CSV table of C-alpha atoms in Angstrom, one decimal:
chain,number,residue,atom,x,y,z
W,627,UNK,CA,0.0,0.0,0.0
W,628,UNK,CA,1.4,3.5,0.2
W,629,UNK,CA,4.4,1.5,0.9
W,630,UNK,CA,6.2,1.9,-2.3
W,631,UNK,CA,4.8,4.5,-4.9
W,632,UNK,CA,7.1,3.1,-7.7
W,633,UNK,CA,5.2,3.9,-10.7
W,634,UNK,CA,6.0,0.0,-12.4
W,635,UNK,CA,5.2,-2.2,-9.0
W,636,UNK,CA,6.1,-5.9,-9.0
W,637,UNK,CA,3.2,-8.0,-8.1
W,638,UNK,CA,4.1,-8.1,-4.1
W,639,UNK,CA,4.1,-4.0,-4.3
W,640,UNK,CA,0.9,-3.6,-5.8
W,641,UNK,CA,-0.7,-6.4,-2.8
W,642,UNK,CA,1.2,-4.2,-0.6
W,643,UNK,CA,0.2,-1.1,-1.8
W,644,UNK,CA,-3.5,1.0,-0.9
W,645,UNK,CA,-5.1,-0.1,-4.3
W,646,UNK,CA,-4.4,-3.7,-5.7
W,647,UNK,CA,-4.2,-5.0,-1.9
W,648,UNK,CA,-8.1,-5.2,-1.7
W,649,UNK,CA,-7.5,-8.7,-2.9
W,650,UNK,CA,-5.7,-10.2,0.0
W,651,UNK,CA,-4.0,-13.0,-2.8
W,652,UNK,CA,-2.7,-11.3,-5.6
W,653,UNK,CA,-0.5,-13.6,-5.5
W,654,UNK,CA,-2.0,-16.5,-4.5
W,655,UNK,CA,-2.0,-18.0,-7.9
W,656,UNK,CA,1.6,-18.7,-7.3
W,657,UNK,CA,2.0,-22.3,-6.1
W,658,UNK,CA,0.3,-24.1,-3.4
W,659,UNK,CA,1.3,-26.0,-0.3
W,660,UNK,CA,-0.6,-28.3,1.1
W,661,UNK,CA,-1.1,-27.3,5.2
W,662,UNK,CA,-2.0,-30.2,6.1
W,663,UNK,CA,1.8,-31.6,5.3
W,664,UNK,CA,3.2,-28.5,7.0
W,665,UNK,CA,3.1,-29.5,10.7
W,666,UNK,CA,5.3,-28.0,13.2
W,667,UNK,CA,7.3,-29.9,15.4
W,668,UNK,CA,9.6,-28.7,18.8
W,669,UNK,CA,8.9,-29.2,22.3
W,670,UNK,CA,7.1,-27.1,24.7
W,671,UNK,CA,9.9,-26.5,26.8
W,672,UNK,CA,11.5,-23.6,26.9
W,673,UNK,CA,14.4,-24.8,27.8
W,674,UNK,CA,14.3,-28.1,25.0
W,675,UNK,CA,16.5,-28.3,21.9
W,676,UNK,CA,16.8,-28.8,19.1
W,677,UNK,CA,14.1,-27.2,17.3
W,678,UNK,CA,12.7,-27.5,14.2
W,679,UNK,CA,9.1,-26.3,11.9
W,680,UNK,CA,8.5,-27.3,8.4
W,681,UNK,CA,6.8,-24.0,7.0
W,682,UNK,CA,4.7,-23.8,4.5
W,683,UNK,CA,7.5,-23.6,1.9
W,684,UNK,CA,7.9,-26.8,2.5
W,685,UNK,CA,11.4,-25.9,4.2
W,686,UNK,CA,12.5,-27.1,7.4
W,687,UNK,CA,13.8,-24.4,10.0
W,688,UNK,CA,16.4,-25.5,12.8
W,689,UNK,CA,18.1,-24.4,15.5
W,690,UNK,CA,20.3,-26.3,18.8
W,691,UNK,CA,17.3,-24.8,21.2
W,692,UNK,CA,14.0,-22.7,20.8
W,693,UNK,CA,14.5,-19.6,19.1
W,694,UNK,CA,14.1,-16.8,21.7
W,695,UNK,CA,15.5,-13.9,19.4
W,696,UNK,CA,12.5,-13.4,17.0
W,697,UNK,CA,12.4,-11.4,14.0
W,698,UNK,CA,8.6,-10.7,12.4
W,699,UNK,CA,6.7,-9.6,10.1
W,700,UNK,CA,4.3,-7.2,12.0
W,701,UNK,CA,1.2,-9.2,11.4
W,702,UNK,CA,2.7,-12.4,12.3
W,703,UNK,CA,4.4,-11.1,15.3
W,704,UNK,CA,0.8,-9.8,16.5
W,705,UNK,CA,-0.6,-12.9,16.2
W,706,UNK,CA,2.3,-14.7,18.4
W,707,UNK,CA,1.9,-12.1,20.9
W,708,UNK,CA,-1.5,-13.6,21.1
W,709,UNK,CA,-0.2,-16.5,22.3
W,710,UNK,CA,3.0,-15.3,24.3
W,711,UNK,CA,5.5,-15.4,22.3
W,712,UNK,CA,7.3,-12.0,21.8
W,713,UNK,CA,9.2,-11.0,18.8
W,714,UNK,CA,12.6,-8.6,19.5
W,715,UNK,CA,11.9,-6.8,16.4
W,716,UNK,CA,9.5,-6.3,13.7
W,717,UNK,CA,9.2,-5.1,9.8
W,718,UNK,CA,6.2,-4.2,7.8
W,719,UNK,CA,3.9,-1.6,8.6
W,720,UNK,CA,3.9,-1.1,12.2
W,721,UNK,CA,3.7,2.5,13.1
W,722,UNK,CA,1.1,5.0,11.5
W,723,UNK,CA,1.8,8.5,10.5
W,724,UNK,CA,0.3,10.2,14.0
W,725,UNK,CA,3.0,7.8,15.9
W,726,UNK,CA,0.3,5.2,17.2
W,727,UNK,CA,0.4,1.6,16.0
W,728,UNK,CA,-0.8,0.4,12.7
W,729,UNK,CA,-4.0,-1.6,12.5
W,730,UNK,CA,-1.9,-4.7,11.4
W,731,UNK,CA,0.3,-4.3,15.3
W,732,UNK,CA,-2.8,-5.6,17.1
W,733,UNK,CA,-2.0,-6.1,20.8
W,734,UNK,CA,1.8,-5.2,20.3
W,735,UNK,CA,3.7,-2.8,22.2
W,736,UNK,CA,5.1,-1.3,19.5
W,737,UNK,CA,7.6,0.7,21.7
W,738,UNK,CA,8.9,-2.3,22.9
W,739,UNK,CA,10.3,-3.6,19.5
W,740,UNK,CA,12.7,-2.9,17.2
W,741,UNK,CA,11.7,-2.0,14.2
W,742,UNK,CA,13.8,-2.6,11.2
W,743,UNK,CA,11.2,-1.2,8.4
W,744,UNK,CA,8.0,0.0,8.4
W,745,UNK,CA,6.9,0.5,4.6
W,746,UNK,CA,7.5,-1.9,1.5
W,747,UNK,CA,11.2,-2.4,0.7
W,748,UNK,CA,12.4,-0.8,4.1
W,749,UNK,CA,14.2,-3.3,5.8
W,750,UNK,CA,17.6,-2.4,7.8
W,751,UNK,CA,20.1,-5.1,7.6
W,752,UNK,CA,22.6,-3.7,9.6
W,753,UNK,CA,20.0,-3.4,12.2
W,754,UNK,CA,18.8,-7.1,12.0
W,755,UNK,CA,22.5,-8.6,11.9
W,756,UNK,CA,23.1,-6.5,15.1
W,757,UNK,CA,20.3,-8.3,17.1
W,758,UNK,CA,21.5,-11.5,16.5
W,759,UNK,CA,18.5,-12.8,15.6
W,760,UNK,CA,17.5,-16.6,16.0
W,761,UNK,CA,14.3,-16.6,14.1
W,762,UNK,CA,13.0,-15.0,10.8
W,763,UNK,CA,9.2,-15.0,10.7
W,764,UNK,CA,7.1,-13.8,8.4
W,765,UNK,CA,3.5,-13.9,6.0
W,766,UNK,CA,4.0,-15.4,2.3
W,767,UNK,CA,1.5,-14.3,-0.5
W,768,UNK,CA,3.3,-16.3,-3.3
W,769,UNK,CA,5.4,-19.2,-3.3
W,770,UNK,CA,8.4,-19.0,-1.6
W,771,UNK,CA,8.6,-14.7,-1.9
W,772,UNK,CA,8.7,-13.6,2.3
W,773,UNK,CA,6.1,-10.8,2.8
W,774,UNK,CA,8.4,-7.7,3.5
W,775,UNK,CA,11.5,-8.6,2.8
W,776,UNK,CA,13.0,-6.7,0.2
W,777,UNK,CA,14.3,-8.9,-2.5
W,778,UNK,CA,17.6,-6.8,-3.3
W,779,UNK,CA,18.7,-7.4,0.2
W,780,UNK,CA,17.2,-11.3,0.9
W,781,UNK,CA,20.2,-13.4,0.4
W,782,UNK,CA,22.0,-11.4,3.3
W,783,UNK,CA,18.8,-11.1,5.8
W,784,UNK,CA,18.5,-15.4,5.2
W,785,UNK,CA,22.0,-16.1,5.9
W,786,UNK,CA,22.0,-14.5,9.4
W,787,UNK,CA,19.0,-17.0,10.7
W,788,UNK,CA,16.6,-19.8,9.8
W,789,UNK,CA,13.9,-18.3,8.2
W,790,UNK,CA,10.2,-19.3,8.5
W,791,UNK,CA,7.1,-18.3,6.1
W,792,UNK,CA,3.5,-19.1,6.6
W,793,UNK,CA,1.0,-18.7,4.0
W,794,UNK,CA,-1.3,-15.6,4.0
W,795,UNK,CA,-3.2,-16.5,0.4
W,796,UNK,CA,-3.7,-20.0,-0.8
W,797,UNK,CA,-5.8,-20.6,2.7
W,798,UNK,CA,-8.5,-20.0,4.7
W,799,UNK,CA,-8.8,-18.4,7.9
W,800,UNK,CA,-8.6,-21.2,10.1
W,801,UNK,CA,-6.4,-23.2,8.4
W,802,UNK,CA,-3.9,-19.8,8.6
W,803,UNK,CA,-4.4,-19.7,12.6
W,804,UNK,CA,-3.8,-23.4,13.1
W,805,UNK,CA,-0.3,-22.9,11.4
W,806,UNK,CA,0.5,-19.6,13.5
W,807,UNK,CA,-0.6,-21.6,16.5
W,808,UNK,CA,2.0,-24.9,15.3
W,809,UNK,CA,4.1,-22.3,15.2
W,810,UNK,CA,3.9,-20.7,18.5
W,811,UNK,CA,3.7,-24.1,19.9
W,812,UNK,CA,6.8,-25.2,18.6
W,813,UNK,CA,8.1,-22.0,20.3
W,814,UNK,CA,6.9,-22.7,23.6
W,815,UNK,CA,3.6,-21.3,23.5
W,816,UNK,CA,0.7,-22.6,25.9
W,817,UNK,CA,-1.8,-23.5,23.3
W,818,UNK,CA,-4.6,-25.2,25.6
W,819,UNK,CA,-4.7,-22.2,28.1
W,820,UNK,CA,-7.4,-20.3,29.1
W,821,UNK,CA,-7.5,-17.3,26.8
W,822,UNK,CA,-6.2,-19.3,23.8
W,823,UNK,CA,-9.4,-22.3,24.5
W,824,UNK,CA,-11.9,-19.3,25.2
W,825,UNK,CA,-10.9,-16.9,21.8
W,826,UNK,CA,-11.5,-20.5,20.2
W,827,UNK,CA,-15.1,-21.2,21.6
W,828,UNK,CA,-16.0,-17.3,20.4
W,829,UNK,CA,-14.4,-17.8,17.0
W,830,UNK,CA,-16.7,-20.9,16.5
W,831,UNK,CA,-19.4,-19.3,18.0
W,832,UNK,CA,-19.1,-16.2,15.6
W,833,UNK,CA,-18.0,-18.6,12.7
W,834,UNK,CA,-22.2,-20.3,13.4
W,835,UNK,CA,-23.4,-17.1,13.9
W,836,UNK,CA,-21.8,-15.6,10.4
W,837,UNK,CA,-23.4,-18.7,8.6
W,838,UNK,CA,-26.6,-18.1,10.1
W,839,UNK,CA,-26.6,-14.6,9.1
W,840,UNK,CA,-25.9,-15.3,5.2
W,841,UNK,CA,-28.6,-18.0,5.4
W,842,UNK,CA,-31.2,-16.0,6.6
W,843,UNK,CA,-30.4,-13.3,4.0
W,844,UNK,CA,-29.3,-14.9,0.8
W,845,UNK,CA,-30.5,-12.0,-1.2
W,846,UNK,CA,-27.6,-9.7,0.1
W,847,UNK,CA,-24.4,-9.4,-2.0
W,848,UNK,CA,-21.1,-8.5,-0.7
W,849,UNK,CA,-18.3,-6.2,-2.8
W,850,UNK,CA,-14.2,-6.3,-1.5
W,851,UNK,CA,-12.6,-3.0,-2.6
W,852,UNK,CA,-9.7,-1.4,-1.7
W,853,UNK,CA,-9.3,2.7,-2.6
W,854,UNK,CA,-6.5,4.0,-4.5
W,855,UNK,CA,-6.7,8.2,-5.6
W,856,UNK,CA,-6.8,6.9,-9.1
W,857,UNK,CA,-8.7,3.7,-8.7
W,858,UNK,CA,-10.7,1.2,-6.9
W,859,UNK,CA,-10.2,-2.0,-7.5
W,860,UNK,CA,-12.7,-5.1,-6.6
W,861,UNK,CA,-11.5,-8.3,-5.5
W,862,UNK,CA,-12.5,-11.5,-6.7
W,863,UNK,CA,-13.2,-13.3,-3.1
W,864,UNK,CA,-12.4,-17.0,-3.7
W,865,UNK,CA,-8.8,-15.0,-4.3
W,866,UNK,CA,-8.4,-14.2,-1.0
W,867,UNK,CA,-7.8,-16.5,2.8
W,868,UNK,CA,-10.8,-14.3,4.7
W,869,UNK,CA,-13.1,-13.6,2.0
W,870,UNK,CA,-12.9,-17.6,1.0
W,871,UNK,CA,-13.2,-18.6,4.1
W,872,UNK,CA,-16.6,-16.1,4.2
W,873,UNK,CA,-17.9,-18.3,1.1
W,874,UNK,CA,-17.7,-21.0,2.5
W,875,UNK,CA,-19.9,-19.8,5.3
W,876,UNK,CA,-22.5,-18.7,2.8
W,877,UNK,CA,-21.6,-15.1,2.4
W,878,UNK,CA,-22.8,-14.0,-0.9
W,879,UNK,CA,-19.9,-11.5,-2.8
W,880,UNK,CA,-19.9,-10.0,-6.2
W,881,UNK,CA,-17.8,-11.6,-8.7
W,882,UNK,CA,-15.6,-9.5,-10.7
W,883,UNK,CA,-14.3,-9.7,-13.8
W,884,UNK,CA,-10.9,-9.8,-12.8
W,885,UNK,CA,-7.8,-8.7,-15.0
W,886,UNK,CA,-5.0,-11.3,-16.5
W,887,UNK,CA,-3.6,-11.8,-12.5
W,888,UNK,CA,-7.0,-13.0,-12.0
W,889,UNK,CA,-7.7,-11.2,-8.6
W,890,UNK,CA,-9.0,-8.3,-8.8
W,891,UNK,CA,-10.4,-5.7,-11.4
W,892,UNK,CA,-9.7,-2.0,-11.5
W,893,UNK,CA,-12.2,0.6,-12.1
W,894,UNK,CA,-12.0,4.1,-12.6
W,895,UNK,CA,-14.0,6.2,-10.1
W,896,UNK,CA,-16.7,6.9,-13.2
W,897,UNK,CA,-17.3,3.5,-13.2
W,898,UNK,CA,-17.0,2.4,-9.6
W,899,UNK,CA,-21.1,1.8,-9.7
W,900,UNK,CA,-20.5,-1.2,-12.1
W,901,UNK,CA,-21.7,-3.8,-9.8
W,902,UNK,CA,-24.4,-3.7,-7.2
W,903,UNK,CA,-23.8,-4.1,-3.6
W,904,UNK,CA,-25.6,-3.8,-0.6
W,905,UNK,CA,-22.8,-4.1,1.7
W,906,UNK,CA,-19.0,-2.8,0.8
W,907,UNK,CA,-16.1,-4.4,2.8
W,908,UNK,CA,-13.0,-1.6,2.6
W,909,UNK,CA,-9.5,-2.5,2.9
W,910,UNK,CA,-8.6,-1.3,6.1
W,911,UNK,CA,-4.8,-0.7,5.7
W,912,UNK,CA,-3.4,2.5,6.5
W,913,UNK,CA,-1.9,2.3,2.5
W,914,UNK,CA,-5.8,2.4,1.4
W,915,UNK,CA,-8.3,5.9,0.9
W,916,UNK,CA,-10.5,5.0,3.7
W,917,UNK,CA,-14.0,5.9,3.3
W,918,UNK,CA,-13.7,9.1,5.0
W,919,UNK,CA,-11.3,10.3,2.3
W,920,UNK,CA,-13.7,9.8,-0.3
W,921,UNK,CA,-16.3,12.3,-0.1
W,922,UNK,CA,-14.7,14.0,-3.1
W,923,UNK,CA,-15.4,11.6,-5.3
W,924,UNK,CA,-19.4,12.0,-6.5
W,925,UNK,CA,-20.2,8.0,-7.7
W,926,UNK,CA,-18.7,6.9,-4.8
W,927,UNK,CA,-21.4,8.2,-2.7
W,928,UNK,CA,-24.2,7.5,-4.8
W,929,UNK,CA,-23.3,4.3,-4.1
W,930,UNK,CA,-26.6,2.5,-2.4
W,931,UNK,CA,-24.6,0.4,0.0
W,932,UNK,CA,-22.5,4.3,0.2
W,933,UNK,CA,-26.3,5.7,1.4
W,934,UNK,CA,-27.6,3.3,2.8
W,935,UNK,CA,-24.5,3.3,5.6
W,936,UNK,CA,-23.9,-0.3,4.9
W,937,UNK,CA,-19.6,-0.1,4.2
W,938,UNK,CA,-17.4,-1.7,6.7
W,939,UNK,CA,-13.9,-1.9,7.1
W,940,UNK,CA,-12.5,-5.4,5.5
W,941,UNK,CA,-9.4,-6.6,7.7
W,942,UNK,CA,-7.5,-7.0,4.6
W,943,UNK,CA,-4.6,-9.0,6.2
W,944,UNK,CA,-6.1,-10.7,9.1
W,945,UNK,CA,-3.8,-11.3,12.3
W,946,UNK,CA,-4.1,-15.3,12.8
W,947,UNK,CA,-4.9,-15.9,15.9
W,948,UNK,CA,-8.4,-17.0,17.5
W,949,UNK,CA,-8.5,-13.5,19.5
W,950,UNK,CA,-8.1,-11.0,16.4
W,951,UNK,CA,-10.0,-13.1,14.0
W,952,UNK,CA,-13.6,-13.7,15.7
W,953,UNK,CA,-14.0,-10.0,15.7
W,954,UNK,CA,-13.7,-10.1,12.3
W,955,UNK,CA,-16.7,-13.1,11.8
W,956,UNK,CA,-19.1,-10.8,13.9
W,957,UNK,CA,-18.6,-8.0,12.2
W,958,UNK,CA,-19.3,-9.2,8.7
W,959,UNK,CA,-21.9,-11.0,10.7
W,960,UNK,CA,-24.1,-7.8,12.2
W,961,UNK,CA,-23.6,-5.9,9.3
W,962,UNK,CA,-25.7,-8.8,7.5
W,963,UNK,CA,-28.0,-9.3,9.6
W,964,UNK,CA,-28.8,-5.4,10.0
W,965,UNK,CA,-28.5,-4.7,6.4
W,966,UNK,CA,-30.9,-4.0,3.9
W,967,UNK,CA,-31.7,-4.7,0.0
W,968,UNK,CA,-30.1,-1.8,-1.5
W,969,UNK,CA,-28.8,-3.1,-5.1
């Protein structure tokens, strides 16, 4: 998102950049890996050793003990905080412009970690060799490319640490929290404790309750943009791990005609009323135009989801735990059971 403003993005850019991230998978197109051959394995212990996880690269990452000196990927690093275990120092976007965390930091203390870059292709080597880090962690939108790490400077930030990478497309949303939660139990996380067992029982709960609400209103269709000055581009929901896991629950979404990536497809703002929705889900990053910025453009709010009040924010990349995902559920859930025929 407003990460990189190159005027040629790769592929990865664009996801991470305010307009083409809308579609949460890009890049998921890229190769697949099965998760169900990815499990973790390292003992509980915090003392134990060796260590070792199979990510879902397919690679195996091993150390003499448990990693202690974590390096994340902001998102990823939010969602082992949800489970205890602390990363030293994060990357990706971590700190908004007003000095408070990003939406992607979740529960992090964000003054408590080093942070080695917080837009696209910022990512201080000389910073992450001085840390000694034990442990590279981070998101992976296409196969084998590491969310946030610059590709000019990859070969040195991999030879200072085993690196791990957990899929963010090519997934659903539970699938993606039981390998963040393989993971932080290979680290020494608790993963039957209280707080992890109870965000569980609400997830499920607010998993029924989001099926329930697209049953009892089949009629209602769903649209995933993400705002760009120039743009707004509409993503093609099997494309992505929360709006496929939403499908699969019964939420209704329009389908796009998607470009060549197959993804997502860009409008221009005089044609953003293409396709009829009666509820829009917004990319939430703090790279996207956020509804409130888009008063100045007139078809956006003749919009009749726009009118009717029926946009909500879309977490575009979901932390994966239980605790920041069943949120997520109950809001898509509400605003379908409180919304109206519009489109």
């Amino acid at each position: 998102m407003s990460t990189t403003r190159a005027s040629r993005p790769t592929r990865r850019g664009l996801l991470a950049m305010g307009g083409a991230v809308g579609l949460g998978a890009v890049l998921a197109a890229c190769g697949g890996s099965d998760s169900k051959d990815s499990a973790g394995s390292g003992s509980k212990s915090a003392d134990a050793g060796p260590w070792k996880f199979k990510d879902d690269r397919g690679q195996v990452a091993e150390a003499k003990s448990i990693p202690k000196n974590i390096v994340a990927y902001i998102g990823v690093a939010a969602a082992l905080h949800d489970y205890g275990i602390e990363a030293k120092a994060v990357f990706g976007p971590t700190k908004a412009k007003d000095g408070k965390p990003d939406v992607q930091a979740g529960d992090l203390d964000i003054s408590k970690v080093e942070i080695l870059g917080n837009v696209w292709g910022e990512f201080n080597v000389e910073k992450y060799a001085e840390l000694g880090p034990e442990l590279l962690v981070t998101a992976m939108w296409e196969k084998d490319a590491l969310w946030y790490v610059p590709d000019q400077s990859k070969d040195k930030i991999l030879k200072l640490a085993p690196s791990v990478a957990l899929w963010a497309a090519e997934t659903t949303i539970p699938k993606a929290i039981q390998r963040h939660e393989d993971l932080a139990a290979s680290l020494g996380a608790d993963v039957k404790s209280a707080k992890v067992v109870a965000a569980k029982t609400r997830f499920e709960k607010a998993a029924a309750r989001l099926r329930a609400a697209a049953k009892s209103k089949p009629e209602i269709r769903v649209m995933v943009g993400s705002a760009s000055q120039d743009l707004f581009y509409v993503t093609l929901a099997k494309t992505a791990a929360d709006t496929l896991y939403f499908q699969e629950l019964g939420v209704k979404f329009v389908e796009p005609k998607v470009n060549s990536a197959g993804f997502f497809e860009e409008l221009s703002w005089e044609n953003v009323d293409k396709y009829g929705a009666d509820i829009i889900m917004m990319d939430n990053r703090s790279s996207a135009l956020q509804p409130e910025a888009l008063t100045s453009k007139p078809t956006w709010a003749q919009l009749p989801a726009v009118k009717a009040g029926q946009v909500i924010p879309r977490t575009t990349e979901p932390i994966y735990s239980y605790d920041k995902c069943a949120p997520i559920l109950e809001d898509l859930a509400k605003a379908i059971e409180n919304a109206k025929k519009v489109a």
